[in-house]
Amino acid sequence: MKSHLVTTAIAVAALLLGTGCSATGGRAAAEKSASAGGCTSTTMTVTMITHSAPGDDFWDLVRKGAEDAAKKDCIALEYQASPEGAEQANLVNAAVDKKVDGIAVTLSKPEQMSSAVKSAVKAGIPVTAINGGVDVWQGLGVQGFFGQEDKVAGQKTGEKLKADGAKKVLCILHEQGNVGNESRCAGVKQVMPTTENLYVTGTDIADVQTKVTAKLQQDKQIDTVLGLKAAVALTAVKSVKEAGSSARIATFDTNAELVKAIQDGSVAFAVDQQPYLQGYLAVDALWLYKTNGNSIGGGTATLTGPAFVDKSNVDAIATYAAAGKR
Amino acid sequence: MTRLLVRPEIGSLVGGFAIMVFFLAVAPSFRNLDNIGTILYQASTIGMMAVPIAMLMIGGEFDLSAGVLVTTAGLAAALLGWWFNLNVWAAVGLALLVTLAVGLVNGLLLVRTKLPSFLTTLSTFFVLQGMNLGLTRWVTGNVSTHQIADMQGSESARRVFASQFALQVAGHSITLRITLLFWLLLTMLGAWIMLRTRQGNWVLAVGGDEDAARASGVPVRRTKVALYLFVAFCAWLSGMHLLFGYGVVQSGEGIGKEFIYIIAAVIGGCLMNGGFGSVVGASVGALIYGMTQLGINYAGWNPDWFKTFLGVMLLASTLLNVWLKRKAEQR
């Protein structure tokens, strides 16, 4: 009796494994779509050091771009991050110790990073800067800069909102103490002086939702809610509904969910700084510099944003977003 | 042998040696002599705070505000100096007063309210976190401080708090920073207090059994307040290093560091309920933390896994500590 049960169980399991496989999606599809690398040996070692907090979706896109460039160029890429300025600087020191062939680094805390970056340059290691530090990178001997100017992006966003007929903007800052957040909202406020700032805890979705809802209930004048990252904007969609407000929602930065939200009209547009491109270019530039002496941007900053994603062009990037690269 | 095994730092020494051998084996650049400076620097910034935190924990208390207090110290010097146009050394002195005041508040809150220190210092943690942001924005209109590098006294302060020198060893250049000296001095001072002075015995007694200590004439309150003042002093020293080493202080930093100091102390053999532990052990704990963090980096592993590695290590070292302690007590 017992052996019958075992035989039956094995038979059923085999049947499920044989016929129960999904022909679409899952790991199989993901592995199939990933391109097979053709590297036989590595050309160089590059370390990317950002100020990202662990598990941030924006920085995941930067990292993917860097990894794809590394794969294409046969680079051994190491990714490091620390949100603490002093620690991030020490990670640069460690990379210099390791005598890597190139360093890509964010300069969002330029003062704290400058001496470590200078010592890397002094040690003959080419450095590229991404995302933050558009004003300072040239003085540090850095090879190139890839990112957007947060204040300019804020101004352009303000102009677009004004043209769309916005009267009062609520700018949601998801990280207290983040210089980039401040500059974006300040840029918007320069164009639209009625803009009001709201601080929320970006890592706590419930906190974002309740604070935005409360603000919308209290101030009926607000007709536009501006998030500074995709996850916040998506939460704001719920807040607007809950508060019975008719405010339009716009945001900085995209992810796969947000692209869908633009398609279905719940979010008006996104200011795209193309994080994937930042990571990709920063690594590729180091490779081009090493193998061909090139410098992308030729000594000036290469701006990756602000590009606007709205209903008119969203379909074009939707497929890439689904692959987790936009 | 028994006397050796019962020392609280023995577990961390064994663990530290094991971690070192491990990374020497797996990470080629860990073996490079040039890197010692970077590892020691990482360890020293943690160790400077792990020493007073270990003493506090031996005395039976926690300080969750220690991480942000370091940021507060740096901010206080930069903001006060800039606002009042002070000589930098005057600002550094004022920052010491501000930091010690926070330590005093922490100590007095504990002994007056008789609430658990976990709670009182959690409150200071939040208060400081808010004040760091609020006051910085109020003074500078921004979230980081202004540069004070062009103010009088700034150059000499930088030499005192953030100097570095290169040591030539067998053709290698090792960059050593002054925090290493601070760390060693604080470790020696802490170890001397704990092992050679009456006050050190008070700390052990207070952490072991507060009532018994009081009954035998130990000034319990004064001891605890003094421990918080020592934490504050070290936070000030760390904050000054960050300010003069990096030019500006970002107001949102330091959060989460308090746990790293506690982790270093625990790896170093401090028990969570007080009365047992060692300052030298805590410093070894800081070294283990620094070696692990950079070892993973030097080995080129994905840093996503760092925290997992840290968790396993924390558990392993604690189990080793407890096992050694029990083994020693059996004999």
XYZ file of C-alpha atoms in Angstrom:
657
model
C 0.000 0.000 0.000
C 2.686 2.373 1.083
C 4.855 1.690 -1.955
C 1.824 2.305 -4.167
C 1.414 5.721 -2.684
C 5.063 6.532 -3.270
C 4.904 5.325 -6.881
C 1.767 7.354 -7.528
C 3.317 10.443 -5.972
C 6.421 10.112 -8.125
C 4.287 9.608 -11.218
C 2.195 12.684 -10.461
C 5.312 14.763 -9.780
C 6.874 13.644 -13.032
C 3.675 14.465 -14.887
C 3.543 17.938 -13.361
C 7.174 18.619 -14.182
C 6.743 17.381 -17.729
C 3.493 19.033 -18.676
C 3.031 21.659 -16.011
C 5.679 24.018 -17.317
C 4.662 27.461 -18.424
C 5.579 28.168 -22.026
C 5.780 31.878 -21.302
C 7.362 34.069 -18.660
C 9.192 32.887 -15.574
C 12.872 32.296 -15.256
C 13.156 30.480 -18.603
C 12.016 33.515 -20.571
C 14.190 35.850 -18.542
C 17.261 33.716 -19.154
C 16.481 33.417 -22.830
C 16.214 37.150 -23.314
C 19.470 37.838 -21.505
C 22.165 38.024 -24.104
C 24.990 35.552 -23.884
C 28.266 37.371 -23.317
C 31.113 36.704 -25.701
C 33.991 37.610 -23.420
C 36.977 35.343 -23.116
C 39.027 37.601 -20.866
C 38.390 40.873 -19.040
C 39.758 44.088 -20.476
C 39.724 46.100 -17.257
C 38.289 46.320 -13.736
C 35.884 49.142 -12.913
C 34.367 50.002 -9.557
C 31.144 51.988 -9.378
C 30.529 53.712 -6.056
C 27.194 55.449 -5.466
C 25.487 57.094 -2.499
C 22.497 54.781 -2.839
C 20.678 53.348 0.136
C 20.393 49.552 -0.116
C 17.515 48.337 -2.283
C 16.642 51.609 -4.037
C 14.895 51.056 -7.375
C 16.402 54.123 -9.057
C 19.942 52.984 -8.317
C 19.077 49.511 -9.458
C 18.551 50.996 -12.949
C 21.895 52.799 -12.789
C 23.550 49.555 -11.784
C 21.851 47.640 -14.616
C 23.150 50.167 -17.141
C 26.631 49.853 -15.705
C 26.444 46.067 -15.780
C 25.265 45.995 -19.383
C 28.075 48.293 -20.489
C 30.544 46.153 -18.546
C 29.241 43.000 -20.198
C 29.549 44.527 -23.645
C 33.065 45.817 -23.012
C 34.249 42.701 -21.151
C 34.818 44.747 -17.995
C 34.886 43.191 -14.542
C 32.496 45.532 -12.710
C 32.188 45.898 -8.963
C 29.313 47.877 -7.511
C 29.608 49.548 -4.104
C 27.366 52.014 -2.314
C 26.990 53.865 0.949
C 24.627 56.723 1.801
C 27.139 58.081 4.350
C 29.524 60.562 2.737
C 32.591 59.556 4.729
C 31.984 55.886 4.055
C 31.444 56.480 0.355
C 34.743 58.348 0.240
C 36.476 55.464 1.979
C 35.067 53.066 -0.608
C 36.835 55.198 -3.225
C 40.029 54.897 -1.165
C 39.593 51.126 -1.127
C 39.171 51.086 -4.910
C 42.376 53.107 -5.257
C 44.133 50.586 -3.002
C 42.933 47.809 -5.249
C 44.438 49.647 -8.224
C 41.318 49.216 -10.316
C 41.458 50.503 -13.893
C 38.583 52.928 -13.533
C 36.159 54.393 -10.994
C 32.648 55.680 -11.639
C 31.343 57.689 -8.720
C 28.412 59.884 -7.708
C 29.349 63.327 -6.450
C 26.094 64.176 -4.705
C 28.148 65.028 -1.621
C 30.966 66.790 -3.469
C 32.857 68.239 -0.501
C 33.023 64.904 1.246
C 34.090 63.064 -1.898
C 36.609 65.499 -3.321
C 39.805 64.442 -1.559
C 39.221 60.734 -2.236
C 38.472 61.441 -5.906
C 41.557 63.633 -6.182
C 43.728 60.885 -4.731
C 42.289 58.431 -7.283
C 43.123 60.826 -10.106
C 46.578 61.358 -8.622
C 47.097 57.593 -8.585
C 46.463 57.605 -12.319
C 43.036 55.990 -12.169
C 40.509 57.533 -14.582
C 37.300 58.599 -12.831
C 33.873 59.392 -14.243
C 31.135 61.159 -12.297
C 27.434 60.411 -12.494
C 24.146 61.796 -11.277
C 25.269 64.512 -8.860
C 28.058 67.070 -8.824
C 27.563 68.791 -12.170
C 29.198 71.968 -10.791
C 32.286 70.404 -9.305
C 33.458 67.461 -11.380
C 35.751 69.399 -13.706
C 37.806 70.805 -10.837
C 38.550 67.313 -9.567
C 40.225 66.023 -12.730
C 37.306 63.743 -13.558
C 37.024 62.395 -17.127
C 33.353 63.084 -17.732
C 30.003 63.762 -16.128
C 26.762 61.971 -16.921
C 23.566 63.150 -15.326
C 21.149 66.001 -15.091
C 21.253 69.319 -13.324
C 18.580 68.994 -10.678
C 17.742 72.678 -10.513
C 17.487 72.984 -14.303
C 15.324 69.858 -14.389
C 13.105 71.465 -11.751
C 12.808 74.681 -13.765
C 11.945 72.811 -16.962
C 9.347 70.832 -15.046
C 7.911 74.039 -13.645
C 7.682 75.510 -17.146
C 5.908 72.415 -18.443
C 3.451 72.462 -15.534
C 2.774 76.164 -16.084
C 2.151 75.583 -19.793
C -0.262 72.797 -18.865
C -2.222 75.280 -16.760
C -1.161 74.359 -13.234
C -1.838 76.964 -10.522
C -0.470 75.441 -7.327
C 2.060 72.608 -7.099
C 2.715 70.350 -4.138
C 6.316 69.136 -4.326
C 6.863 65.970 -2.280
C 10.376 65.479 -0.903
C 10.913 61.855 0.032
C 14.243 62.217 1.827
C 14.997 64.828 4.436
C 18.492 66.129 3.980
C 18.821 65.154 0.296
C 20.410 68.026 -1.642
C 19.027 66.790 -4.990
C 15.450 66.746 -3.669
C 15.807 70.301 -2.453
C 17.223 71.589 -5.744
C 14.440 70.020 -7.815
C 11.674 71.599 -5.768
C 13.571 74.899 -5.650
C 13.763 74.837 -9.456
C 10.020 74.296 -9.745
C 9.377 77.076 -7.230
C 11.454 79.539 -9.269
C 8.994 79.192 -12.139
C 5.890 78.653 -10.026
C 6.245 80.674 -6.799
C 3.057 79.187 -5.315
C 4.780 75.795 -5.062
C 4.677 74.266 -1.619
C 7.045 71.600 -0.243
C 5.905 68.524 1.672
C 8.320 66.205 3.465
C 7.499 62.522 3.664
C 9.415 59.371 4.565
C 10.056 57.792 1.180
C 10.797 54.370 2.595
C 7.416 54.219 4.337
C 4.566 54.006 1.817
C 1.860 54.398 4.460
C 3.490 57.603 5.660
C 3.613 58.983 2.109
C -0.040 58.198 1.482
C -1.433 59.648 4.709
C 0.645 62.819 4.596
C -0.230 63.589 0.966
C -3.908 62.801 1.561
C -4.021 65.066 4.613
C -2.338 67.897 2.733
C -4.756 67.612 -0.198
C -7.750 67.591 2.147
C -6.458 70.649 3.944
C -5.513 72.715 0.874
C -8.032 72.525 -1.959
C -5.999 74.992 -4.056
C -3.450 72.324 -4.953
C -4.077 71.202 -8.528
C -0.769 69.410 -9.175
C 1.106 66.865 -7.111
C 4.761 66.403 -8.046
C 6.667 63.369 -6.782
C 10.434 63.195 -6.951
C 10.519 59.464 -7.520
C 8.199 56.957 -9.136
C 7.114 55.056 -6.025
C 5.982 58.272 -4.340
C 3.975 59.393 -7.371
C 2.219 56.031 -7.555
C 1.246 56.352 -3.910
C 0.065 59.910 -4.549
C -2.407 58.496 -7.099
C -4.153 56.740 -4.229
C -3.963 59.838 -2.045
C -5.607 62.004 -4.687
C -8.471 59.514 -4.966
C -8.831 59.223 -1.226
C -8.883 62.988 -0.716
C -11.451 63.421 -3.481
C -9.085 65.846 -5.156
C -8.832 66.405 -8.893
C -5.119 67.210 -8.826
C -2.920 66.030 -11.655
C 0.128 63.963 -10.789
C 3.564 64.285 -12.291
C 6.863 62.860 -11.163
C 10.601 62.656 -11.551
C 11.989 59.293 -12.630
C 10.224 56.225 -13.956
C 9.878 52.539 -13.305
C 7.825 49.777 -14.938
C 4.717 50.518 -12.826
C 4.903 54.211 -13.517
C 5.069 53.677 -17.259
C 1.777 51.789 -16.965
C 0.331 54.653 -14.926
C 1.233 57.112 -17.691
C -0.355 54.795 -20.262
C -3.619 54.594 -18.319
C -3.548 58.333 -17.612
C -3.355 58.277 -13.814
C 0.016 60.038 -13.961
C 0.388 62.916 -16.441
C 4.105 62.777 -17.159
C 7.492 61.813 -15.799
C 10.731 63.761 -15.879
C 13.201 61.182 -17.023
C 16.912 61.542 -16.232
C 17.588 58.111 -17.719
C 19.406 56.387 -14.861
C 20.230 53.354 -17.009
C 22.029 55.660 -19.410
C 23.980 57.287 -16.572
C 25.337 53.945 -15.407
C 25.970 52.746 -18.934
C 27.807 55.853 -20.113
C 29.931 56.210 -16.994
C 31.328 52.696 -17.461
C 31.513 52.841 -21.256
C 33.362 56.169 -21.085
C 36.065 54.590 -18.931
C 36.457 51.820 -21.477
C 36.610 54.239 -24.385
C 39.172 56.302 -22.510
C 41.344 53.270 -21.831
C 41.098 51.663 -25.256
C 40.793 54.707 -27.489
C 41.693 57.808 -25.506
C 38.185 59.237 -25.988
C 36.399 61.511 -23.596
C 32.622 61.595 -23.952
C 31.350 65.129 -23.678
C 34.779 66.455 -24.565
C 35.287 68.123 -21.194
C 31.701 69.299 -20.737
C 28.893 67.566 -18.909
C 26.823 65.018 -20.817
C 23.226 65.619 -19.782
C 20.976 62.568 -19.613
C 17.919 64.593 -18.695
C 15.450 66.083 -18.273
C 13.538 64.173 -20.926
C 9.776 64.095 -20.522
C 7.778 60.889 -20.776
C 4.064 61.468 -21.328
C 1.207 59.805 -23.165
C 2.617 60.811 -26.548
C 5.848 58.847 -26.233
C 5.276 56.397 -23.418
C 4.528 53.375 -25.595
C 7.968 53.573 -27.143
C 9.702 53.011 -23.818
C 7.118 50.660 -22.296
C 8.800 47.525 -23.614
C 12.143 48.576 -22.142
C 10.501 49.398 -18.844
C 9.045 45.903 -18.749
C 12.575 44.567 -19.067
C 13.492 46.648 -16.024
C 15.772 49.038 -17.859
C 13.755 52.271 -17.902
C 44.436 28.928 30.809
C 41.156 29.385 32.627
C 42.065 32.948 33.458
C 42.802 33.564 29.818
C 39.552 32.003 28.644
C 37.416 34.001 31.040
C 38.663 37.289 29.581
C 35.737 38.757 27.625
C 37.795 39.830 24.614
C 39.170 36.359 23.892
C 36.248 35.415 21.647
C 36.666 38.525 19.516
C 40.429 38.014 19.247
C 39.893 34.473 17.982
C 37.141 35.671 15.636
C 39.176 38.624 14.397
C 42.109 36.366 13.622
C 39.825 33.934 11.772
C 38.283 36.743 9.678
C 41.708 38.110 8.863
C 43.023 34.714 7.713
C 39.828 34.190 5.734
C 40.100 37.442 3.782
C 43.863 37.062 3.334
C 43.060 33.772 1.637
C 40.177 34.857 -0.585
C 40.930 38.517 -1.422
C 44.232 39.165 -3.203
C 44.127 42.922 -2.623
C 43.521 42.304 1.091
C 47.072 40.940 1.146
C 48.420 44.168 -0.316
C 50.266 46.107 2.372
C 49.081 49.467 0.964
C 45.518 48.690 1.991
C 46.189 48.428 5.720
C 45.734 52.177 6.062
C 42.265 52.113 4.516
C 41.114 49.203 6.679
C 42.504 50.756 9.846
C 40.818 54.051 9.024
C 37.443 52.361 8.573
C 37.953 50.497 11.858
C 39.136 53.576 13.726
C 36.037 55.659 12.937
C 33.893 52.873 14.415
C 36.309 52.034 17.210
C 36.461 55.611 18.512
C 32.790 55.243 19.420
C 32.800 51.525 20.221
C 35.118 52.172 23.199
C 32.750 54.461 25.171
C 29.704 52.481 24.036
C 31.306 49.275 25.357
C 31.971 50.934 28.713
C 28.385 52.160 28.805
C 27.122 48.661 28.008
C 29.320 47.139 30.714
C 27.635 49.686 32.973
C 24.322 48.176 31.896
C 23.017 50.946 29.609
C 22.541 51.740 25.909
C 22.951 54.895 23.877
C 20.897 54.954 20.698
C 21.630 58.636 20.136
C 25.394 58.101 19.731
C 25.284 57.886 15.916
C 23.436 61.138 15.313
C 25.322 62.808 18.164
C 28.492 62.538 16.052
C 26.678 64.436 13.284
C 25.332 66.931 15.840
C 28.867 67.646 17.050
C 30.122 68.363 13.535
C 27.077 70.464 12.714
C 27.362 72.456 15.945
C 30.943 73.478 15.223
C 30.243 74.360 11.585
C 26.975 76.226 12.212
C 28.036 78.131 15.330
C 31.365 79.064 13.780
C 29.791 80.318 10.588
C 26.844 82.096 12.202
C 28.831 84.003 14.810
C 31.929 84.361 12.643
C 34.032 82.745 15.330
C 37.567 81.556 15.193
C 37.259 77.878 14.319
C 38.812 76.808 17.624
C 36.139 78.703 19.540
C 33.514 76.903 17.467
C 35.200 73.583 18.206
C 35.068 74.411 21.913
C 31.404 75.409 21.747
C 30.645 72.176 19.918
C 32.268 70.278 22.793
C 29.970 72.065 25.235
C 26.909 71.306 23.092
C 27.864 67.638 22.779
C 28.635 67.245 26.479
C 25.299 68.910 27.252
C 23.537 66.223 25.230
C 25.497 63.565 27.123
C 24.511 65.184 30.403
C 20.861 65.253 29.351
C 21.065 61.569 28.403
C 22.594 60.723 31.781
C 20.243 62.856 33.867
C 17.172 61.660 31.961
C 18.163 58.108 32.796
C 18.884 58.532 36.493
C 16.023 60.964 37.157
C 13.205 59.260 35.264
C 14.440 55.691 35.970
C 13.134 54.751 32.529
C 15.144 52.206 30.531
C 18.037 53.844 28.677
C 16.792 52.224 25.484
C 13.800 54.563 25.731
C 15.447 57.749 26.974
C 18.209 57.669 24.387
C 15.742 56.704 21.670
C 13.981 59.967 22.482
C 17.224 61.943 22.278
C 17.947 60.128 19.003
C 14.742 61.506 17.480
C 15.128 64.947 19.001
C 18.671 65.274 17.672
C 17.736 63.903 14.258
C 15.100 66.607 13.896
C 17.296 69.349 15.307
C 20.165 68.402 13.003
C 17.936 68.948 9.988
C 15.887 71.831 11.333
C 18.716 73.964 12.681
C 20.943 73.347 9.673
C 18.247 74.499 7.300
C 17.421 77.427 9.537
C 21.010 78.651 9.593
C 22.160 77.805 6.067
C 18.889 77.515 4.160
C 20.200 74.177 2.999
C 20.651 70.630 4.263
C 24.414 70.710 4.621
C 26.671 73.174 6.397
C 28.629 75.981 4.770
C 32.331 75.585 4.140
C 34.371 76.833 7.060
C 37.712 75.962 5.480
C 38.462 79.641 4.784
C 37.892 80.748 8.382
C 40.643 81.481 10.880
C 41.989 78.468 12.760
C 40.565 76.048 10.272
C 43.952 74.944 8.990
C 45.332 74.085 12.423
C 42.072 72.341 13.371
C 42.353 70.248 10.252
C 45.875 69.268 11.252
C 44.710 68.220 14.711
C 41.532 66.365 13.792
C 42.093 65.122 10.266
C 45.761 64.913 9.422
C 47.318 61.927 7.742
C 50.812 60.780 6.956
C 52.314 58.168 4.694
C 54.441 55.453 6.197
C 56.991 53.726 3.969
C 57.282 50.018 4.738
C 59.284 47.745 2.445
C 58.544 49.800 -0.623
C 54.860 50.152 0.220
C 53.225 53.399 1.176
C 50.684 53.062 3.990
C 48.515 56.108 4.616
C 47.732 56.406 8.306
C 45.185 58.885 9.611
C 45.079 60.554 12.964
C 41.832 58.787 13.899
C 43.979 55.677 14.340
C 45.899 57.488 17.078
C 42.649 58.714 18.692
C 41.277 55.197 18.597
C 44.365 53.650 20.189
C 44.534 56.330 22.885
C 40.835 55.943 23.714
C 41.202 52.149 23.842
C 44.183 52.416 26.201
C 42.406 54.984 28.352
C 39.233 52.895 28.509
C 41.111 49.676 29.252
C 43.139 51.397 31.954
C 40.028 52.804 33.609
C 38.274 49.448 33.517
C 41.190 47.341 34.730
C 43.201 49.602 37.011
C 40.901 52.158 38.624
C 38.210 52.177 41.272
C 35.898 53.927 38.813
C 36.277 50.965 36.453
C 35.138 48.641 39.205
C 32.169 50.923 39.810
C 31.168 50.563 36.165
C 31.319 46.758 36.400
C 29.427 46.760 39.686
C 26.715 49.125 38.410
C 26.219 46.988 35.318
C 26.235 43.723 37.235
C 23.819 44.522 40.033
C 22.762 48.105 40.556
C 21.175 47.610 43.969
C 24.098 45.653 45.340
C 26.442 48.305 44.018
C 24.453 51.069 45.686
C 24.365 49.088 48.940
C 28.126 48.792 48.939
C 28.581 52.525 48.492
C 29.121 52.891 44.732
C 27.880 56.262 43.425
C 25.531 54.681 40.848
C 24.085 57.882 39.417
C 27.370 59.690 39.068
C 28.922 56.661 37.366
C 26.160 56.462 34.785
C 26.164 60.172 34.026
C 29.947 60.038 33.647
C 29.617 57.193 31.143
C 27.232 59.236 29.006
C 29.592 62.191 29.182
C 32.407 59.979 27.932
C 30.228 58.823 25.010
C 29.533 62.488 24.232
C 33.222 63.390 24.363
C 34.091 60.642 21.874
C 31.175 61.683 19.655
C 32.603 65.203 19.653
C 36.030 63.903 18.641
C 34.484 61.812 15.832
C 32.351 64.744 14.704
C 35.365 67.054 14.555
C 37.160 64.515 12.401
C 34.227 64.312 9.975
C 33.932 68.099 9.788
C 37.602 68.832 9.190
C 38.286 65.700 7.170
C 35.447 66.270 4.725
C 34.860 70.027 4.780
C 31.113 70.027 5.396
C 28.634 67.974 7.412
C 25.412 66.650 5.886
C 22.581 67.046 8.378
C 20.889 63.719 7.622
C 23.859 61.502 8.382
C 24.747 59.258 11.294
C 21.435 57.421 11.516
C 22.013 53.698 12.041
C 25.592 54.170 13.195
C 24.537 53.616 16.822
C 23.859 49.969 16.020
C 27.253 49.538 14.414
C 28.914 50.754 17.632
C 26.765 48.356 19.663
C 27.543 45.515 17.233
C 31.281 46.176 17.608
C 30.918 46.104 21.400
C 28.895 42.877 21.316
C 31.313 41.150 18.934
C 33.987 42.281 21.384
C 32.372 40.355 24.208
C 30.022 42.858 25.873
C 26.832 41.286 27.159
C 23.531 42.976 26.371
C 22.508 43.035 30.058
C 25.696 44.587 31.399
C 28.288 43.666 33.970
C 30.586 41.890 31.538
C 32.683 42.930 28.578
C 35.889 44.652 27.610
C 37.120 47.803 25.934
C 39.918 46.047 24.063
C 37.350 43.518 22.839
C 35.137 46.313 21.504
C 38.076 47.752 19.589
C 38.774 44.330 18.116
C 35.057 44.219 17.264
C 35.445 47.509 15.382
C 38.440 46.063 13.557
C 36.398 42.977 12.630
C 33.630 45.200 11.299
C 36.076 47.264 9.245
C 37.881 44.188 7.933
C 34.613 42.549 6.912
C 33.176 45.595 5.199
C 36.299 46.279 3.168
C 37.235 42.597 2.872
C 34.033 41.954 0.941
C 34.943 44.967 -1.187
C 38.526 43.804 -1.761
C 37.298 40.311 -2.597
C 35.078 41.893 -5.247
C 31.903 40.270 -3.888
C 28.483 41.728 -4.322
C 27.992 44.056 -1.319
C 24.277 43.175 -1.306
C 25.285 40.280 0.950
C 27.328 42.281 3.441
C 24.573 42.522 6.034
C 23.864 38.789 5.803
C 27.525 38.062 6.391
C 27.507 40.511 9.290
C 24.473 38.834 10.866
C 26.048 35.391 10.683
C 29.260 36.762 12.132
C 27.451 38.533 14.959
C 25.645 35.359 15.934
C 28.798 33.247 15.650
C 30.891 35.584 17.768
C 28.193 35.886 20.420
C 27.814 32.104 20.609
C 31.589 31.763 20.859
C 31.661 34.342 23.667
C 28.919 32.622 25.624
C 30.471 29.193 25.082
C 33.913 30.338 26.222
C 32.411 32.029 29.262
C 30.497 28.902 30.256
C 33.528 26.701 29.622
C 35.634 28.881 31.834
C 33.053 28.980 34.618
C 32.781 25.171 34.658
C 36.413 24.674 35.611
